[in-house]
Amino acid sequence: MTISTQALAGTKAVQTTVNAKTWTVEAAAQLYELPFNDLLYRAQGLHREHFAAGEIELVTLLSIKTGGCPEDCAYCPQAARYHTGVEAGNLLPLAEVVAAAEAAKQNGATRFCMGAAWREPKARDIEKVQAMVSAVKALGLETCATLGMLSDLQARQLKQSGLDYYNHNLDTAPEFYGKVITTRVYQERLDTLGHVRQAGIKVCCGGIVGMGESRLQRAGLIAQLANLDPYPESVPINHLVQVPGTPLHGAEPLDPLEFVRTIAVARITMPRARVRLSAGRRELGEAVQALCFLAGANSIFYGDKLLTSGNPEAEADRALLAKLGLRTHVDSGAMS
Ligand code: SAM
Ligand code: DTB
Ligand code: SF4
């Protein structure tokens, strides 16, 4: 179904395809071109149609296997080939993961995401991660993992142990992808997402902006995500964290308002998804984050650390949410 929408009074008409399944890159790019206030107004309106206004989900990350990764993702401090000062470690023991999950729950997180710096897990790794997933789930937390590429069998094994979400990002538009990663192709990412979906695990899939891509390529990423059928339940939008030693360190910084626009376009094209304001919040500052919430972001990574890099202190985040009159997922009793 294609609907012609008069964007807002006083602005030019914008032809928007609202077929839940098809967003052309051009239609996503047209949203980016809207006057800033009109874009945010529209995103906030849609947000309120589908979610309780002012309710934010808190997700805590834990790196269960840090560094030493064989891949060449140009943004990533955990790739073995770059000299970033991140030391390679082994898979954490189960007890350490459970202790971190208990602390996250205590602090108010509702979802716990376990990340590993792997290209793909080995069979023996999956067994260990399965035990972690079951133990975290038993604490009453939603479970998420991000372990690299997954086979069909591995996805089913993770589902069996109680995995609710799997995070695997498309990262950027297909046209820009080869400038960022050469050790695996776009289609392999789509294949993993297919295995996850097929296994009945909810999909967490987003990308990174600020890597030197064009606006059209940002629109291309969002269109790819929105055209996944169905689109992801969770959409993490990362602002590149520039880490010394990675090839993308020193990239031209993105205008923060362009980041806000990206959140708004994600909200409009994927109205029922949890849009997560992800990496890079420390660098964005409070005012830009407030605009992101206005643009429809309703989830954050919560806790003093992302995987290897810094995140705002949990206490500072609680203060920010209070200052903005935002409630957490737990306060509002919602679990989706
Ligand atoms: N190794 C697995 C993989 O690549 O799928 C899982 C972990 S990986 C660190 C998860 C995601 O974190 C990446 O796909 C990327 O989107 C994001 N990420 C990594 N480094 C980042 C950085 N410096 N800035 C922003 N996002 C980053
Ligand atoms: C996602 O989209 N962002 C998170 C999570 N999924 C795994 C990771 C951000 C990593 C930032 C760099 C680091 O801390 O190493
Ligand atoms: Fe490895 Fe994942 Fe980092 Fe790429 S993003 S280098 S796959 S840990």
Tab-separated table of N, CA, C and O in Angstrom, residues 76-162:
chain	number	residue	atom	x	y	z
A	76	CYS	N	36.364	-1.449	14.829
A	76	CYS	CA	36.307	-2.265	16.042
A	76	CYS	C	37.631	-2.385	16.800
A	76	CYS	O	38.635	-2.872	16.271
A	77	PRO	N	37.596	-2.001	18.077
A	77	PRO	CA	38.798	-2.106	18.910
A	77	PRO	C	39.182	-3.550	19.247
A	77	PRO	O	40.279	-3.789	19.767
A	78	GLN	N	38.295	-4.510	18.926
A	78	GLN	CA	38.568	-5.900	19.318
A	78	GLN	C	39.188	-6.738	18.208
A	78	GLN	O	39.475	-7.916	18.394
A	79	ALA	N	39.382	-6.135	17.045
A	79	ALA	CA	40.014	-6.862	15.936
A	79	ALA	C	41.495	-7.036	16.264
A	79	ALA	O	42.188	-6.060	16.561
A	80	ALA	N	41.976	-8.270	16.183
A	80	ALA	CA	43.359	-8.571	16.591
A	80	ALA	C	44.364	-7.776	15.774
A	80	ALA	O	45.439	-7.425	16.267
A	81	ARG	N	44.010	-7.486	14.524
A	81	ARG	CA	44.996	-6.864	13.620
A	81	ARG	C	45.255	-5.379	13.912
A	81	ARG	O	46.222	-4.833	13.395
A	82	TYR	N	44.418	-4.732	14.701
A	82	TYR	CA	44.657	-3.319	15.017
A	82	TYR	C	45.277	-3.209	16.417
A	82	TYR	O	44.967	-4.014	17.298
A	83	HIS	N	46.098	-2.195	16.597
A	83	HIS	CA	46.756	-2.049	17.902
A	83	HIS	C	45.994	-1.011	18.713
A	83	HIS	O	46.220	0.175	18.601
A	84	THR	N	45.052	-1.514	19.499
A	84	THR	CA	44.137	-0.615	20.203
A	84	THR	C	44.316	-0.692	21.725
A	84	THR	O	43.618	0.018	22.453
A	85	GLY	N	45.202	-1.584	22.171
A	85	GLY	CA	45.390	-1.726	23.620
A	85	GLY	C	44.366	-2.647	24.270
A	85	GLY	O	44.422	-2.872	25.479
A	86	VAL	N	43.432	-3.195	23.480
A	86	VAL	CA	42.468	-4.162	24.043
A	86	VAL	C	43.155	-5.522	24.086
A	86	VAL	O	43.614	-6.025	23.061
A	87	GLU	N	43.252	-6.099	25.275
A	87	GLU	CA	43.916	-7.404	25.399
A	87	GLU	C	42.930	-8.533	25.163
A	87	GLU	O	41.792	-8.470	25.622
A	88	ALA	N	43.391	-9.551	24.457
A	88	ALA	CA	42.516	-10.701	24.190
A	88	ALA	C	42.351	-11.513	25.465
A	88	ALA	O	43.319	-11.751	26.202
A	89	GLY	N	41.120	-11.918	25.748
A	89	GLY	CA	40.853	-12.745	26.934
A	89	GLY	C	40.151	-14.026	26.523
A	89	GLY	O	39.797	-14.206	25.352
A	90	ASN	N	39.941	-14.919	27.512
A	90	ASN	CA	39.202	-16.156	27.251
A	90	ASN	C	37.723	-15.936	27.558
A	90	ASN	O	37.351	-14.920	28.145
A	91	LEU	N	36.933	-16.928	27.185
A	91	LEU	CA	35.510	-16.889	27.523
A	91	LEU	C	35.384	-16.829	29.052
A	91	LEU	O	36.036	-17.608	29.761
A	92	LEU	N	34.562	-15.911	29.542
A	92	LEU	CA	34.421	-15.758	30.997
A	92	LEU	C	33.801	-17.010	31.609
A	92	LEU	O	32.974	-17.669	30.980
A	93	PRO	N	34.149	-17.289	32.879
A	93	PRO	CA	33.474	-18.396	33.560
A	93	PRO	C	32.005	-18.059	33.823
A	93	PRO	O	31.651	-16.882	34.001
A	94	LEU	N	31.184	-19.101	33.869
A	94	LEU	CA	29.734	-18.936	34.057
A	94	LEU	C	29.414	-18.072	35.282
A	94	LEU	O	28.567	-17.177	35.216
A	95	ALA	N	30.114	-18.333	36.386
A	95	ALA	CA	29.792	-17.623	37.634
A	95	ALA	C	29.976	-16.113	37.474
A	95	ALA	O	29.204	-15.320	38.029
A	96	GLU	N	30.999	-15.729	36.714
A	96	GLU	CA	31.254	-14.296	36.523
A	96	GLU	C	30.134	-13.640	35.712
A	96	GLU	O	29.731	-12.498	35.971
A	97	VAL	N	29.636	-14.379	34.729
A	97	VAL	CA	28.550	-13.863	33.888
A	97	VAL	C	27.279	-13.721	34.734
A	97	VAL	O	26.581	-12.693	34.668
A	98	VAL	N	27.010	-14.721	35.544
A	98	VAL	CA	25.797	-14.679	36.379
A	98	VAL	C	25.880	-13.527	37.377
A	98	VAL	O	24.902	-12.799	37.588
A	99	ALA	N	27.074	-13.323	37.948
A	99	ALA	CA	27.231	-12.222	38.915
A	99	ALA	C	26.968	-10.883	38.229
A	99	ALA	O	26.294	-10.004	38.786
A	100	ALA	N	27.471	-10.729	37.002
A	100	ALA	CA	27.264	-9.465	36.274
A	100	ALA	C	25.782	-9.289	35.937
A	100	ALA	O	25.247	-8.177	36.007
A	101	ALA	N	25.113	-10.369	35.592
A	101	ALA	CA	23.685	-10.285	35.254
A	101	ALA	C	22.868	-9.931	36.494
A	101	ALA	O	21.931	-9.120	36.432
A	102	GLU	N	23.245	-10.521	37.634
A	102	GLU	CA	22.535	-10.196	38.882
A	102	GLU	C	22.688	-8.715	39.207
A	102	GLU	O	21.725	-8.039	39.574
A	103	ALA	N	23.896	-8.204	39.032
A	103	ALA	CA	24.152	-6.780	39.319
A	103	ALA	C	23.344	-5.907	38.365
A	103	ALA	O	22.780	-4.881	38.765
A	104	ALA	N	23.278	-6.318	37.091
A	104	ALA	CA	22.529	-5.541	36.094
A	104	ALA	C	21.053	-5.489	36.492
A	104	ALA	O	20.407	-4.434	36.417
A	105	LYS	N	20.536	-6.624	36.933
A	105	LYS	CA	19.120	-6.664	37.318
A	105	LYS	C	18.877	-5.761	38.530
A	105	LYS	O	17.915	-4.993	38.572
A	106	GLN	N	19.790	-5.874	39.468
A	106	GLN	CA	19.727	-5.039	40.677
A	106	GLN	C	19.682	-3.544	40.316
A	106	GLN	O	18.982	-2.761	40.936
A	107	ASN	N	20.437	-3.184	39.282
A	107	ASN	CA	20.501	-1.777	38.865
A	107	ASN	C	19.310	-1.335	38.028
A	107	ASN	O	19.216	-0.178	37.643
A	108	GLY	N	18.448	-2.291	37.665
A	108	GLY	CA	17.226	-1.905	36.948
A	108	GLY	C	17.186	-2.303	35.479
A	108	GLY	O	16.227	-1.965	34.778
A	109	ALA	N	18.224	-2.999	34.980
A	109	ALA	CA	18.183	-3.448	33.582
A	109	ALA	C	17.142	-4.553	33.438
A	109	ALA	O	16.906	-5.325	34.373
A	110	THR	N	16.520	-4.627	32.258
A	110	THR	CA	15.571	-5.722	32.012
A	110	THR	C	16.101	-6.708	30.979
A	110	THR	O	15.558	-7.785	30.811
A	111	ARG	N	17.121	-6.277	30.239
A	111	ARG	CA	17.708	-7.191	29.249
A	111	ARG	C	19.211	-7.229	29.447
A	111	ARG	O	19.831	-6.207	29.752
A	112	PHE	N	19.784	-8.428	29.263
A	112	PHE	CA	21.221	-8.613	29.456
A	112	PHE	C	21.781	-9.194	28.168
A	112	PHE	O	21.319	-10.234	27.698
A	113	CYS	N	22.730	-8.471	27.576
A	113	CYS	CA	23.274	-8.892	26.281
A	113	CYS	C	24.731	-9.322	26.420
A	113	CYS	O	25.575	-8.553	26.901
A	114	MET	N	25.017	-10.542	26.005
A	114	MET	CA	26.369	-11.109	26.125
A	114	MET	C	27.070	-11.071	24.771
A	114	MET	O	26.587	-11.642	23.794
A	115	GLY	N	28.202	-10.373	24.710
A	115	GLY	CA	28.898	-10.182	23.439
A	115	GLY	C	30.230	-10.901	23.399
A	115	GLY	O	30.976	-10.895	24.384
A	116	ALA	N	30.525	-11.517	22.274
A	116	ALA	CA	31.809	-12.212	22.120
A	116	ALA	C	32.504	-11.756	20.845
A	116	ALA	O	31.869	-11.615	19.796
A	117	ALA	N	33.812	-11.548	20.946
A	117	ALA	CA	34.596	-11.088	19.793
A	117	ALA	C	34.994	-12.286	18.934
A	117	ALA	O	36.168	-12.656	18.849
A	118	TRP	N	33.992	-12.885	18.361
A	118	TRP	CA	34.196	-14.026	17.460
A	118	TRP	C	33.703	-13.669	16.072
A	118	TRP	O	32.735	-12.907	15.923
A	119	ARG	N	34.341	-14.317	15.060
A	119	ARG	CA	33.763	-14.283	13.713
A	119	ARG	C	32.495	-15.131	13.727
A	119	ARG	O	31.472	-14.763	13.186
A	120	GLU	N	32.619	-16.276	14.420
A	120	GLU	CA	31.487	-17.199	14.596
A	120	GLU	C	31.853	-18.126	15.750
A	120	GLU	O	33.027	-18.397	15.956
A	121	PRO	N	30.879	-18.599	16.519
A	121	PRO	CA	31.214	-19.496	17.627
A	121	PRO	C	31.518	-20.907	17.140
A	121	PRO	O	30.989	-21.345	16.115
A	122	LYS	N	32.379	-21.600	17.891
A	122	LYS	CA	32.624	-23.026	17.615
A	122	LYS	C	31.582	-23.837	18.395
A	122	LYS	O	30.952	-23.302	19.316
A	123	ALA	N	31.479	-25.126	18.066
A	123	ALA	CA	30.464	-25.964	18.725
A	123	ALA	C	30.652	-25.950	20.245
A	123	ALA	O	29.689	-25.836	21.010
A	124	ARG	N	31.910	-26.028	20.696
A	124	ARG	CA	32.115	-26.072	22.151
A	124	ARG	C	31.789	-24.717	22.800
A	124	ARG	O	31.429	-24.659	23.974
A	125	ASP	N	31.932	-23.647	22.043
A	125	ASP	CA	31.571	-22.324	22.583
A	125	ASP	C	30.066	-22.248	22.801
A	125	ASP	O	29.592	-21.708	23.810
A	126	ILE	N	29.328	-22.743	21.837
A	126	ILE	CA	27.860	-22.652	21.920
A	126	ILE	C	27.352	-23.340	23.179
A	126	ILE	O	26.494	-22.811	23.887
A	127	GLU	N	27.921	-24.496	23.502
A	127	GLU	CA	27.472	-25.204	24.715
A	127	GLU	C	27.661	-24.329	25.941
A	127	GLU	O	26.802	-24.251	26.817
A	128	LYS	N	28.812	-23.657	26.006
A	128	LYS	CA	29.084	-22.808	27.179
A	128	LYS	C	28.153	-21.590	27.200
A	128	LYS	O	27.668	-21.197	28.259
A	129	VAL	N	27.917	-21.024	26.037
A	129	VAL	CA	27.025	-19.853	25.990
A	129	VAL	C	25.593	-20.296	26.333
A	129	VAL	O	24.851	-19.559	26.993
A	130	GLN	N	25.219	-21.493	25.931
A	130	GLN	CA	23.876	-21.990	26.260
A	130	GLN	C	23.673	-22.008	27.778
A	130	GLN	O	22.611	-21.616	28.267
A	131	ALA	N	24.715	-22.457	28.491
A	131	ALA	CA	24.608	-22.500	29.957
A	131	ALA	C	24.442	-21.079	30.507
A	131	ALA	O	23.674	-20.843	31.448
A	132	MET	N	25.147	-20.134	29.902
A	132	MET	CA	25.039	-18.730	30.365
A	132	MET	C	23.634	-18.196	30.111
A	132	MET	O	23.035	-17.539	30.963
A	133	VAL	N	23.123	-18.485	28.932
A	133	VAL	CA	21.792	-17.987	28.572
A	133	VAL	C	20.744	-18.533	29.552
A	133	VAL	O	19.923	-17.782	30.088
A	134	SER	N	20.807	-19.826	29.829
A	134	SER	CA	19.818	-20.429	30.744
A	134	SER	C	19.920	-19.789	32.118
A	134	SER	O	18.898	-19.496	32.750
A	135	ALA	N	21.151	-19.577	32.585
A	135	ALA	CA	21.333	-19.028	33.932
A	135	ALA	C	20.836	-17.583	34.004
A	135	ALA	O	20.214	-17.177	34.988
A	136	VAL	N	21.082	-16.803	32.966
A	136	VAL	CA	20.646	-15.395	32.970
A	136	VAL	C	19.121	-15.327	32.883
A	136	VAL	O	18.467	-14.549	33.562
A	137	LYS	N	18.575	-16.191	32.048
A	137	LYS	CA	17.113	-16.247	31.886
A	137	LYS	C	16.450	-16.601	33.230
A	137	LYS	O	15.394	-16.058	33.570
A	138	ALA	N	17.090	-17.499	33.964
A	138	ALA	CA	16.528	-17.944	35.249
A	138	ALA	C	16.471	-16.800	36.263
A	138	ALA	O	15.722	-16.870	37.238
A	139	LEU	N	17.242	-15.747	36.038
A	139	LEU	CA	17.199	-14.584	36.938
A	139	LEU	C	15.997	-13.693	36.634
A	139	LEU	O	15.746	-12.714	37.332
A	140	GLY	N	15.309	-14.002	35.547
A	140	GLY	CA	14.137	-13.193	35.178
A	140	GLY	C	14.495	-12.046	34.245
A	140	GLY	O	13.708	-11.111	34.086
A	141	LEU	N	15.665	-12.124	33.624
A	141	LEU	CA	16.060	-11.100	32.648
A	141	LEU	C	15.761	-11.585	31.243
A	141	LEU	O	15.793	-12.795	30.972
A	142	GLU	N	15.506	-10.650	30.336
A	142	GLU	CA	15.475	-11.011	28.918
A	142	GLU	C	16.922	-11.267	28.504
A	142	GLU	O	17.826	-10.557	28.947
A	143	THR	N	17.111	-12.259	27.638
A	143	THR	CA	18.472	-12.612	27.240
A	143	THR	C	18.740	-12.214	25.798
A	143	THR	O	17.874	-12.327	24.923
A	144	CYS	N	19.970	-11.744	25.571
A	144	CYS	CA	20.413	-11.407	24.219
A	144	CYS	C	21.868	-11.836	24.101
A	144	CYS	O	22.600	-11.830	25.097
A	145	ALA	N	22.278	-12.224	22.914
A	145	ALA	CA	23.690	-12.563	22.689
A	145	ALA	C	24.108	-12.024	21.336
A	145	ALA	O	23.275	-11.852	20.432
A	146	THR	N	25.401	-11.730	21.216
A	146	THR	CA	25.954	-11.300	19.938
A	146	THR	C	27.314	-11.968	19.810
A	146	THR	O	28.265	-11.621	20.495
A	147	LEU	N	27.347	-12.997	18.963
A	147	LEU	CA	28.501	-13.904	18.932
A	147	LEU	C	29.100	-14.017	17.538
A	147	LEU	O	29.947	-14.864	17.292
A	148	GLY	N	28.632	-13.186	16.606
A	148	GLY	CA	29.084	-13.286	15.214
A	148	GLY	C	28.113	-14.116	14.391
A	148	GLY	O	26.934	-14.241	14.741
A	149	MET	N	28.630	-14.696	13.300
A	149	MET	CA	27.746	-15.459	12.401
A	149	MET	C	27.262	-16.730	13.086
A	149	MET	O	28.013	-17.353	13.839
A	150	LEU	N	26.038	-17.118	12.806
A	150	LEU	CA	25.468	-18.343	13.387
A	150	LEU	C	24.976	-19.256	12.290
A	150	LEU	O	24.386	-18.787	11.305
A	151	SER	N	25.167	-20.557	12.484
A	151	SER	CA	24.546	-21.518	11.576
A	151	SER	C	23.107	-21.723	12.034
A	151	SER	O	22.729	-21.327	13.143
A	152	ASP	N	22.356	-22.397	11.188
A	152	ASP	CA	20.981	-22.741	11.493
A	152	ASP	C	20.916	-23.552	12.801
A	152	ASP	O	20.131	-23.264	13.703
A	153	LEU	N	21.810	-24.547	12.921
A	153	LEU	CA	21.825	-25.413	14.102
A	153	LEU	C	22.148	-24.601	15.360
A	153	LEU	O	21.492	-24.742	16.398
A	154	GLN	N	23.151	-23.739	15.262
A	154	GLN	CA	23.543	-22.955	16.440
A	154	GLN	C	22.403	-22.046	16.901
A	154	GLN	O	22.178	-21.885	18.100
A	155	ALA	N	21.688	-21.472	15.950
A	155	ALA	CA	20.552	-20.614	16.317
A	155	ALA	C	19.506	-21.444	17.061
A	155	ALA	O	18.971	-21.013	18.087
A	156	ARG	N	19.252	-22.645	16.574
A	156	ARG	CA	18.240	-23.485	17.241
A	156	ARG	C	18.705	-23.896	18.648
A	156	ARG	O	17.913	-23.968	19.582
A	157	GLN	N	20.018	-24.143	18.781
A	157	GLN	CA	20.541	-24.517	20.103
A	157	GLN	C	20.372	-23.359	21.095
A	157	GLN	O	19.990	-23.560	22.245
A	158	LEU	N	20.638	-22.153	20.616
A	158	LEU	CA	20.509	-20.986	21.504
A	158	LEU	C	19.049	-20.760	21.875
A	158	LEU	O	18.729	-20.426	23.020
A	159	LYS	N	18.173	-20.949	20.930
A	159	LYS	CA	16.735	-20.809	21.209
A	159	LYS	C	16.323	-21.805	22.298
A	159	LYS	O	15.598	-21.461	23.233
A	160	GLN	N	16.822	-23.021	22.169
A	160	GLN	CA	16.478	-24.080	23.125
A	160	GLN	C	16.875	-23.715	24.551
A	160	GLN	O	16.190	-24.056	25.505
A	161	SER	N	17.988	-22.999	24.687
A	161	SER	CA	18.442	-22.666	26.039
A	161	SER	C	17.764	-21.405	26.574
A	161	SER	O	18.051	-20.969	27.681
A	162	GLY	N	16.896	-20.795	25.771
A	162	GLY	CA	16.107	-19.670	26.296
A	162	GLY	C	16.538	-18.306	25.783
A	162	GLY	O	16.220	-17.284	26.407
